Amino acid sequence: MAHGRRAALPPGGFVPTERLLDCVHCGLCQTACPTYLTLGTEADSPRGRIHLMRALQEGRLTLDADAVGYLDRCLGCRGCETACPSGVAYGELIEAVRPWVEARYRRPLPERWRRRLIVRALTTPRLLRALVTPLRALDRLGLLASGRALAARVVPGARLLPTSVPPRAAPPSAIAAGDARAAPVHLVPGCVMPELCGDTVRSTARVLAANGWRVIVPPAVGCCGALALHAGERGAALAAARRTLDALVAAAPTDDGPPIVVTAAGCGAMMKGWGALFTEDPARAAAAASVAHRVRDATELLASRPLRVPAALPPRRVAYHDPCHLAHAQGIRDAPRALLAAIPGVTLVAMEDEDLCCGSAGHYNVMQPAMARTLVARKVAAIRASGVDLVATANAGCALQLAAGLRAAALAIPVRHVVELLAEAYDRY
Ligand code: SF4
Ligand code: SF4
């Protein structure tokens, strides 16, 4: 391509061409890519996908089922970004190409509806609640395991359901915790977390309060838009992000508002990069940039100040799994490990491939169940080889995926979020 055209976004293109040319094809990212490691095919590698994106953008390749398949199989884990010495912003490329694909490629009807239903169910709290409530009832009757096995025959994603469904997170006013005179923190529970991972939300509030924060859940905060964006639904992502951004701005209109804490790695990565989503809405882009610098993962905020010393837990050898959107997208690796190491009784044990994706990746494990199962099996083998008693992670989606993988392998090793272990330790006082 002529250099004179490089800075411009070609008509119908999804990203300025120069961004695709950042890749020098060195291949140093290949072995950090879970799909390449599994399939060994160039087109299922970061370099191959960038090559494919460029060919699509330049009109040299037809957008057919094969091309879409290679892009769909990408987890968006951004392991390749960490490995790339040339600073290729792969995450931005894949997030730009996905809505472009959805606008141009007509998926078969059943697939179209399946994708739509998954995103709607996960991001519409009322719908998710309607689906989860019967599961909770089955759990109370002791029938959840057989219900899950039955459902998994029809919907593969049902295997991810936890062995028990914790009560949903309390309404915002009841989550609020901490001394009224303490420094405030704004907690964003998200869309899926309050329904499926209420324990993590409650533990986060308790641990923050135990460390001198006053936890406030601003009214009307909900979905950040990440799950819709990962499915290429840019309009739905924008609508959700706009609602939560406006609620956060209403709760703290100035730049020096309190820290905003999220408990899901994907939400943190999304909200820290919200500015790029609002390119056509300059006022909101400015608000998003101002909010973004206040966003912290729960582990990031807790590790940034001296931690209240936790009580001892029963001695356990613990492996830590890095959530991709925490390690690769936000560069947060040390904070969760430091929190774990601060709990008396916890011995951190190194594990192979700690920062390789487990296959959870937002809704990837439901959209691409076969690849997700292969990836979690690799993870389970590493957990087994490490000889640990417990696996800790800092993202509820990873915890569900790892627990499902361990259950499938008949390994009785629990998986806990770091804040849940801290809450358990504080409860022992
Ligand atoms: S985001 Fe993950 S799956 Fe996708 S190309 Fe990069 S390393 Fe591979
Ligand atoms: S993405 Fe980076 S590491 Fe991978 S081939 Fe391109 S330049 Fe090399």
mmCIF file of N, CA and C in Angstrom, residues 258-355:
data_model
loop_
_atom_site.group_PDB
_atom_site.id
_atom_site.type_symbol
_atom_site.label_atom_id
_atom_site.label_comp_id
_atom_site.label_asym_id
_atom_site.label_seq_id
_atom_site.Cartn_x
_atom_site.Cartn_y
_atom_site.Cartn_z
ATOM 1 N N PRO A 258 -14.061 10.117 44.312
ATOM 2 C CA PRO A 258 -13.425 8.973 44.978
ATOM 3 C C PRO A 258 -13.034 7.887 43.982
ATOM 4 N N PRO A 259 -12.173 6.951 44.402
ATOM 5 C CA PRO A 259 -11.843 5.822 43.521
ATOM 6 C C PRO A 259 -13.113 5.049 43.150
ATOM 7 N N ILE A 260 -13.107 4.511 41.947
ATOM 8 C CA ILE A 260 -14.223 3.677 41.480
ATOM 9 C C ILE A 260 -13.709 2.244 41.435
ATOM 10 N N VAL A 261 -14.332 1.366 42.221
ATOM 11 C CA VAL A 261 -13.817 0.004 42.331
ATOM 12 C C VAL A 261 -14.686 -0.971 41.546
ATOM 13 N N VAL A 262 -14.032 -1.820 40.755
ATOM 14 C CA VAL A 262 -14.742 -2.874 40.035
ATOM 15 C C VAL A 262 -14.211 -4.216 40.512
ATOM 16 N N THR A 263 -15.054 -5.240 40.387
ATOM 17 C CA THR A 263 -14.643 -6.562 40.866
ATOM 18 C C THR A 263 -14.437 -7.531 39.704
ATOM 19 N N ALA A 264 -14.720 -7.104 38.475
ATOM 20 C CA ALA A 264 -14.517 -7.983 37.314
ATOM 21 C C ALA A 264 -13.424 -7.367 36.442
ATOM 22 N N ALA A 265 -12.443 -8.202 36.051
ATOM 23 C CA ALA A 265 -11.285 -7.689 35.310
ATOM 24 C C ALA A 265 -11.707 -7.073 33.973
ATOM 25 N N GLY A 266 -12.670 -7.696 33.301
ATOM 26 C CA GLY A 266 -13.119 -7.181 32.004
ATOM 27 C C GLY A 266 -13.746 -5.799 32.138
ATOM 28 N N CYS A 267 -14.484 -5.572 33.236
ATOM 29 C CA CYS A 267 -15.116 -4.253 33.449
ATOM 30 C C CYS A 267 -14.023 -3.204 33.684
ATOM 31 N N GLY A 268 -13.011 -3.561 34.480
ATOM 32 C CA GLY A 268 -11.934 -2.606 34.758
ATOM 33 C C GLY A 268 -11.214 -2.209 33.480
ATOM 34 N N ALA A 269 -10.888 -3.217 32.639
ATOM 35 C CA ALA A 269 -10.187 -2.933 31.383
ATOM 36 C C ALA A 269 -11.052 -2.053 30.489
ATOM 37 N N MET A 270 -12.331 -2.374 30.436
ATOM 38 C CA MET A 270 -13.249 -1.610 29.582
ATOM 39 C C MET A 270 -13.355 -0.163 30.066
ATOM 40 N N MET A 271 -13.557 0.011 31.380
ATOM 41 C CA MET A 271 -13.806 1.360 31.904
ATOM 42 C C MET A 271 -12.543 2.224 31.852
ATOM 43 N N LYS A 272 -11.384 1.592 32.012
ATOM 44 C CA LYS A 272 -10.139 2.368 31.894
ATOM 45 C C LYS A 272 -9.917 2.819 30.450
ATOM 46 N N GLY A 273 -10.550 2.122 29.498
ATOM 47 C CA GLY A 273 -10.396 2.500 28.090
ATOM 48 C C GLY A 273 -11.670 3.071 27.484
ATOM 49 N N TRP A 274 -12.632 3.463 28.322
ATOM 50 C CA TRP A 274 -13.929 3.961 27.856
ATOM 51 C C TRP A 274 -13.794 5.110 26.846
ATOM 52 N N GLY A 275 -12.762 5.945 27.037
ATOM 53 C CA GLY A 275 -12.617 7.131 26.182
ATOM 54 C C GLY A 275 -12.687 6.766 24.701
ATOM 55 N N ALA A 276 -12.063 5.613 24.330
ATOM 56 C CA ALA A 276 -12.011 5.211 22.911
ATOM 57 C C ALA A 276 -13.390 4.847 22.376
ATOM 58 N N LEU A 277 -14.311 4.497 23.271
ATOM 59 C CA LEU A 277 -15.657 4.097 22.828
ATOM 60 C C LEU A 277 -16.493 5.300 22.411
ATOM 61 N N PHE A 278 -16.196 6.451 23.024
ATOM 62 C CA PHE A 278 -17.051 7.627 22.808
ATOM 63 C C PHE A 278 -16.443 8.617 21.808
ATOM 64 N N THR A 279 -15.792 8.083 20.765
ATOM 65 C CA THR A 279 -15.104 8.974 19.825
ATOM 66 C C THR A 279 -16.080 9.937 19.128
ATOM 67 N N GLU A 280 -17.356 9.504 18.986
ATOM 68 C CA GLU A 280 -18.306 10.395 18.287
ATOM 69 C C GLU A 280 -19.098 11.252 19.267
ATOM 70 N N ASP A 281 -18.731 11.257 20.521
ATOM 71 C CA ASP A 281 -19.472 12.000 21.547
ATOM 72 C C ASP A 281 -18.423 12.694 22.437
ATOM 73 N N PRO A 282 -17.855 13.836 21.957
ATOM 74 C CA PRO A 282 -16.712 14.453 22.651
ATOM 75 C C PRO A 282 -16.979 14.760 24.125
ATOM 76 N N ALA A 283 -18.211 15.176 24.461
ATOM 77 C CA ALA A 283 -18.484 15.524 25.859
ATOM 78 C C ALA A 283 -18.335 14.279 26.734
ATOM 79 N N ARG A 284 -18.931 13.169 26.265
ATOM 80 C CA ARG A 284 -18.821 11.935 27.050
ATOM 81 C C ARG A 284 -17.395 11.384 27.017
ATOM 82 N N ALA A 285 -16.680 11.584 25.899
ATOM 83 C CA ALA A 285 -15.289 11.099 25.840
ATOM 84 C C ALA A 285 -14.468 11.780 26.929
ATOM 85 N N ALA A 286 -14.702 13.079 27.135
ATOM 86 C CA ALA A 286 -13.965 13.808 28.178
ATOM 87 C C ALA A 286 -14.361 13.285 29.563
ATOM 88 N N ALA A 287 -15.673 13.068 29.761
ATOM 89 C CA ALA A 287 -16.137 12.546 31.054
ATOM 90 C C ALA A 287 -15.551 11.148 31.293
ATOM 91 N N ALA A 288 -15.519 10.339 30.204
ATOM 92 C CA ALA A 288 -15.003 8.962 30.333
ATOM 93 C C ALA A 288 -13.527 8.983 30.713
ATOM 94 N N ALA A 289 -12.764 9.905 30.116
ATOM 95 C CA ALA A 289 -11.335 9.982 30.434
ATOM 96 C C ALA A 289 -11.149 10.377 31.895
ATOM 97 N N SER A 290 -12.009 11.289 32.361
ATOM 98 C CA SER A 290 -11.889 11.739 33.748
ATOM 99 C C SER A 290 -12.268 10.613 34.716
ATOM 100 N N VAL A 291 -13.308 9.843 34.360
ATOM 101 C CA VAL A 291 -13.718 8.718 35.208
ATOM 102 C C VAL A 291 -12.642 7.616 35.170
ATOM 103 N N ALA A 292 -12.073 7.394 33.964
ATOM 104 C CA ALA A 292 -11.135 6.263 33.786
ATOM 105 C C ALA A 292 -9.960 6.329 34.757
ATOM 106 N N HIS A 293 -9.475 7.542 35.024
ATOM 107 C CA HIS A 293 -8.290 7.583 35.891
ATOM 108 C C HIS A 293 -8.629 7.311 37.355
ATOM 109 N N ARG A 294 -9.940 7.209 37.668
ATOM 110 C CA ARG A 294 -10.334 6.844 39.043
ATOM 111 C C ARG A 294 -10.641 5.349 39.178
ATOM 112 N N VAL A 295 -10.722 4.639 38.044
ATOM 113 C CA VAL A 295 -11.123 3.227 38.100
ATOM 114 C C VAL A 295 -9.982 2.363 38.640
ATOM 115 N N ARG A 296 -10.315 1.500 39.591
ATOM 116 C CA ARG A 296 -9.317 0.581 40.169
ATOM 117 C C ARG A 296 -9.949 -0.805 40.300
ATOM 118 N N ASP A 297 -9.168 -1.819 40.003
ATOM 119 C CA ASP A 297 -9.604 -3.156 40.388
ATOM 120 C C ASP A 297 -9.573 -3.226 41.917
ATOM 121 N N ALA A 298 -10.451 -4.054 42.489
ATOM 122 C CA ALA A 298 -10.496 -4.142 43.959
ATOM 123 C C ALA A 298 -9.120 -4.500 44.525
ATOM 124 N N THR A 299 -8.414 -5.446 43.878
ATOM 125 C CA THR A 299 -7.094 -5.862 44.398
ATOM 126 C C THR A 299 -6.078 -4.727 44.258
ATOM 127 N N GLU A 300 -6.212 -3.966 43.183
ATOM 128 C CA GLU A 300 -5.280 -2.850 42.925
ATOM 129 C C GLU A 300 -5.403 -1.797 44.024
ATOM 130 N N LEU A 301 -6.658 -1.464 44.376
ATOM 131 C CA LEU A 301 -6.852 -0.435 45.406
ATOM 132 C C LEU A 301 -6.389 -0.944 46.772
ATOM 133 N N LEU A 302 -6.772 -2.186 47.092
ATOM 134 C CA LEU A 302 -6.416 -2.718 48.417
ATOM 135 C C LEU A 302 -4.898 -2.805 48.599
ATOM 136 N N ALA A 303 -4.193 -3.169 47.531
ATOM 137 C CA ALA A 303 -2.738 -3.324 47.647
ATOM 138 C C ALA A 303 -2.007 -1.991 47.592
ATOM 139 N N SER A 304 -2.736 -0.902 47.311
ATOM 140 C CA SER A 304 -2.061 0.400 47.171
ATOM 141 C C SER A 304 -1.839 1.072 48.529
ATOM 142 N N ARG A 305 -2.445 0.509 49.588
ATOM 143 C CA ARG A 305 -2.260 1.088 50.931
ATOM 144 C C ARG A 305 -1.899 -0.048 51.884
ATOM 145 N N PRO A 306 -1.335 0.294 53.046
ATOM 146 C CA PRO A 306 -1.046 -0.783 54.015
ATOM 147 C C PRO A 306 -2.328 -1.560 54.319
ATOM 148 N N LEU A 307 -2.226 -2.874 54.280
ATOM 149 C CA LEU A 307 -3.400 -3.732 54.458
ATOM 150 C C LEU A 307 -3.616 -4.049 55.930
ATOM 151 N N ARG A 308 -4.865 -4.001 56.374
ATOM 152 C CA ARG A 308 -5.150 -4.458 57.736
ATOM 153 C C ARG A 308 -4.763 -5.938 57.797
ATOM 154 N N VAL A 309 -3.992 -6.299 58.814
ATOM 155 C CA VAL A 309 -3.444 -7.667 58.855
ATOM 156 C C VAL A 309 -4.581 -8.671 59.004
ATOM 157 N N PRO A 310 -4.691 -9.616 58.060
ATOM 158 C CA PRO A 310 -5.753 -10.624 58.163
ATOM 159 C C PRO A 310 -5.427 -11.667 59.229
ATOM 160 N N ALA A 311 -6.464 -12.295 59.793
ATOM 161 C CA ALA A 311 -6.241 -13.413 60.719
ATOM 162 C C ALA A 311 -5.786 -14.629 59.905
ATOM 163 N N ALA A 312 -5.214 -15.601 60.601
ATOM 164 C CA ALA A 312 -4.677 -16.780 59.892
ATOM 165 C C ALA A 312 -5.799 -17.676 59.374
ATOM 166 N N LEU A 313 -5.607 -18.207 58.183
ATOM 167 C CA LEU A 313 -6.495 -19.234 57.624
ATOM 168 C C LEU A 313 -5.820 -20.586 57.826
ATOM 169 N N PRO A 314 -6.568 -21.663 57.729
ATOM 170 C CA PRO A 314 -5.909 -22.978 57.805
ATOM 171 C C PRO A 314 -4.812 -23.061 56.751
ATOM 172 N N PRO A 315 -3.672 -23.669 57.063
ATOM 173 C CA PRO A 315 -2.551 -23.702 56.105
ATOM 174 C C PRO A 315 -2.971 -24.321 54.768
ATOM 175 N N ARG A 316 -2.686 -23.582 53.688
ATOM 176 C CA ARG A 316 -3.045 -24.082 52.344
ATOM 177 C C ARG A 316 -1.987 -23.661 51.336
ATOM 178 N N ARG A 317 -1.687 -24.568 50.406
ATOM 179 C CA ARG A 317 -0.820 -24.235 49.272
ATOM 180 C C ARG A 317 -1.726 -23.707 48.169
ATOM 181 N N VAL A 318 -1.432 -22.474 47.725
ATOM 182 C CA VAL A 318 -2.357 -21.781 46.821
ATOM 183 C C VAL A 318 -1.640 -21.380 45.528
ATOM 184 N N ALA A 319 -2.264 -21.704 44.389
ATOM 185 C CA ALA A 319 -1.762 -21.222 43.096
ATOM 186 C C ALA A 319 -2.638 -20.042 42.675
ATOM 187 N N TYR A 320 -2.024 -19.075 42.000
ATOM 188 C CA TYR A 320 -2.805 -17.916 41.545
ATOM 189 C C TYR A 320 -2.906 -17.943 40.016
ATOM 190 N N HIS A 321 -4.124 -17.830 39.516
ATOM 191 C CA HIS A 321 -4.347 -17.738 38.064
ATOM 192 C C HIS A 321 -4.573 -16.273 37.694
ATOM 193 N N ASP A 322 -3.757 -15.764 36.744
ATOM 194 C CA ASP A 322 -3.909 -14.370 36.302
ATOM 195 C C ASP A 322 -5.099 -14.225 35.350
ATOM 196 N N PRO A 323 -6.113 -13.429 35.696
ATOM 197 C CA PRO A 323 -7.161 -13.130 34.718
ATOM 198 C C PRO A 323 -6.552 -12.284 33.589
ATOM 199 N N CYS A 324 -6.868 -12.628 32.342
ATOM 200 C CA CYS A 324 -6.235 -11.926 31.202
ATOM 201 C C CYS A 324 -6.486 -10.425 31.240
ATOM 202 N N HIS A 325 -7.734 -10.047 31.542
ATOM 203 C CA HIS A 325 -8.035 -8.614 31.485
ATOM 204 C C HIS A 325 -7.485 -7.848 32.680
ATOM 205 N N LEU A 326 -6.931 -8.581 33.643
ATOM 206 C CA LEU A 326 -6.224 -7.921 34.735
ATOM 207 C C LEU A 326 -4.730 -7.862 34.392
ATOM 208 N N ALA A 327 -4.154 -9.023 34.010
ATOM 209 C CA ALA A 327 -2.703 -9.089 33.775
ATOM 210 C C ALA A 327 -2.314 -8.426 32.451
ATOM 211 N N HIS A 328 -2.947 -8.839 31.366
ATOM 212 C CA HIS A 328 -2.522 -8.350 30.050
ATOM 213 C C HIS A 328 -3.119 -6.985 29.710
ATOM 214 N N ALA A 329 -4.380 -6.775 30.065
ATOM 215 C CA ALA A 329 -5.029 -5.514 29.671
ATOM 216 C C ALA A 329 -4.738 -4.384 30.655
ATOM 217 N N GLN A 330 -4.539 -4.713 31.950
ATOM 218 C CA GLN A 330 -4.326 -3.643 32.935
ATOM 219 C C GLN A 330 -2.938 -3.720 33.582
ATOM 220 N N GLY A 331 -2.181 -4.740 33.273
ATOM 221 C CA GLY A 331 -0.827 -4.863 33.835
ATOM 222 C C GLY A 331 -0.828 -5.125 35.331
ATOM 223 N N ILE A 332 -1.918 -5.703 35.866
ATOM 224 C CA ILE A 332 -1.983 -5.932 37.324
ATOM 225 C C ILE A 332 -1.674 -7.406 37.612
ATOM 226 N N ARG A 333 -0.483 -7.646 38.102
ATOM 227 C CA ARG A 333 -0.061 -9.011 38.432
ATOM 228 C C ARG A 333 0.364 -9.124 39.897
ATOM 229 N N ASP A 334 1.044 -8.065 40.376
ATOM 230 C CA ASP A 334 1.622 -8.142 41.725
ATOM 231 C C ASP A 334 0.577 -7.940 42.824
ATOM 232 N N ALA A 335 -0.401 -7.051 42.595
ATOM 233 C CA ALA A 335 -1.339 -6.693 43.670
ATOM 234 C C ALA A 335 -2.077 -7.920 44.225
ATOM 235 N N PRO A 336 -2.710 -8.756 43.378
ATOM 236 C CA PRO A 336 -3.417 -9.914 43.964
ATOM 237 C C PRO A 336 -2.475 -10.869 44.674
ATOM 238 N N ARG A 337 -1.258 -11.036 44.116
ATOM 239 C CA ARG A 337 -0.295 -11.952 44.757
ATOM 240 C C ARG A 337 0.143 -11.385 46.119
ATOM 241 N N ALA A 338 0.329 -10.049 46.183
ATOM 242 C CA ALA A 338 0.735 -9.435 47.455
ATOM 243 C C ALA A 338 -0.363 -9.621 48.508
ATOM 244 N N LEU A 339 -1.624 -9.499 48.090
ATOM 245 C CA LEU A 339 -2.727 -9.674 49.052
ATOM 246 C C LEU A 339 -2.764 -11.114 49.558
ATOM 247 N N LEU A 340 -2.582 -12.061 48.643
ATOM 248 C CA LEU A 340 -2.588 -13.477 49.059
ATOM 249 C C LEU A 340 -1.437 -13.752 50.019
ATOM 250 N N ALA A 341 -0.257 -13.217 49.672
ATOM 251 C CA ALA A 341 0.926 -13.471 50.502
ATOM 252 C C ALA A 341 0.769 -12.863 51.893
ATOM 253 N N ALA A 342 -0.122 -11.876 52.016
ATOM 254 C CA ALA A 342 -0.312 -11.217 53.321
ATOM 255 C C ALA A 342 -1.226 -12.015 54.246
ATOM 256 N N ILE A 343 -1.855 -13.063 53.721
ATOM 257 C CA ILE A 343 -2.768 -13.849 54.574
ATOM 258 C C ILE A 343 -1.973 -14.966 55.258
ATOM 259 N N PRO A 344 -1.863 -14.917 56.592
ATOM 260 C CA PRO A 344 -1.147 -16.003 57.281
ATOM 261 C C PRO A 344 -1.838 -17.341 56.986
ATOM 262 N N GLY A 345 -1.047 -18.335 56.679
ATOM 263 C CA GLY A 345 -1.609 -19.667 56.350
ATOM 264 C C GLY A 345 -1.563 -19.946 54.853
ATOM 265 N N VAL A 346 -1.463 -18.886 54.043
ATOM 266 C CA VAL A 346 -1.409 -19.076 52.590
ATOM 267 C C VAL A 346 0.043 -19.185 52.141
ATOM 268 N N THR A 347 0.364 -20.278 51.453
ATOM 269 C CA THR A 347 1.685 -20.413 50.822
ATOM 270 C C THR A 347 1.473 -20.372 49.315
ATOM 271 N N LEU A 348 1.996 -19.315 48.691
ATOM 272 C CA LEU A 348 1.825 -19.186 47.236
ATOM 273 C C LEU A 348 2.756 -20.152 46.510
ATOM 274 N N VAL A 349 2.197 -20.883 45.585
ATOM 275 C CA VAL A 349 2.965 -21.881 44.835
ATOM 276 C C VAL A 349 2.919 -21.500 43.358
ATOM 277 N N ALA A 350 4.086 -21.523 42.690
ATOM 278 C CA ALA A 350 4.107 -21.178 41.259
ATOM 279 C C ALA A 350 3.466 -22.298 40.446
ATOM 280 N N MET A 351 2.827 -21.899 39.360
ATOM 281 C CA MET A 351 2.135 -22.879 38.509
ATOM 282 C C MET A 351 2.523 -22.581 37.054
ATOM 283 N N GLU A 352 2.598 -23.597 36.216
ATOM 284 C CA GLU A 352 2.860 -23.409 34.774
ATOM 285 C C GLU A 352 1.769 -22.527 34.169
ATOM 286 N N ASP A 353 2.128 -21.713 33.206
ATOM 287 C CA ASP A 353 1.132 -20.970 32.409
ATOM 288 C C ASP A 353 0.165 -20.154 33.273
ATOM 289 N N GLU A 354 0.678 -19.535 34.352
ATOM 290 C CA GLU A 354 -0.223 -18.796 35.251
ATOM 291 C C GLU A 354 -1.021 -17.725 34.518
ATOM 292 N N ASP A 355 -0.392 -17.109 33.477
ATOM 293 C CA ASP A 355 -1.095 -16.010 32.803
ATOM 294 C C ASP A 355 -1.615 -16.410 31.417
#
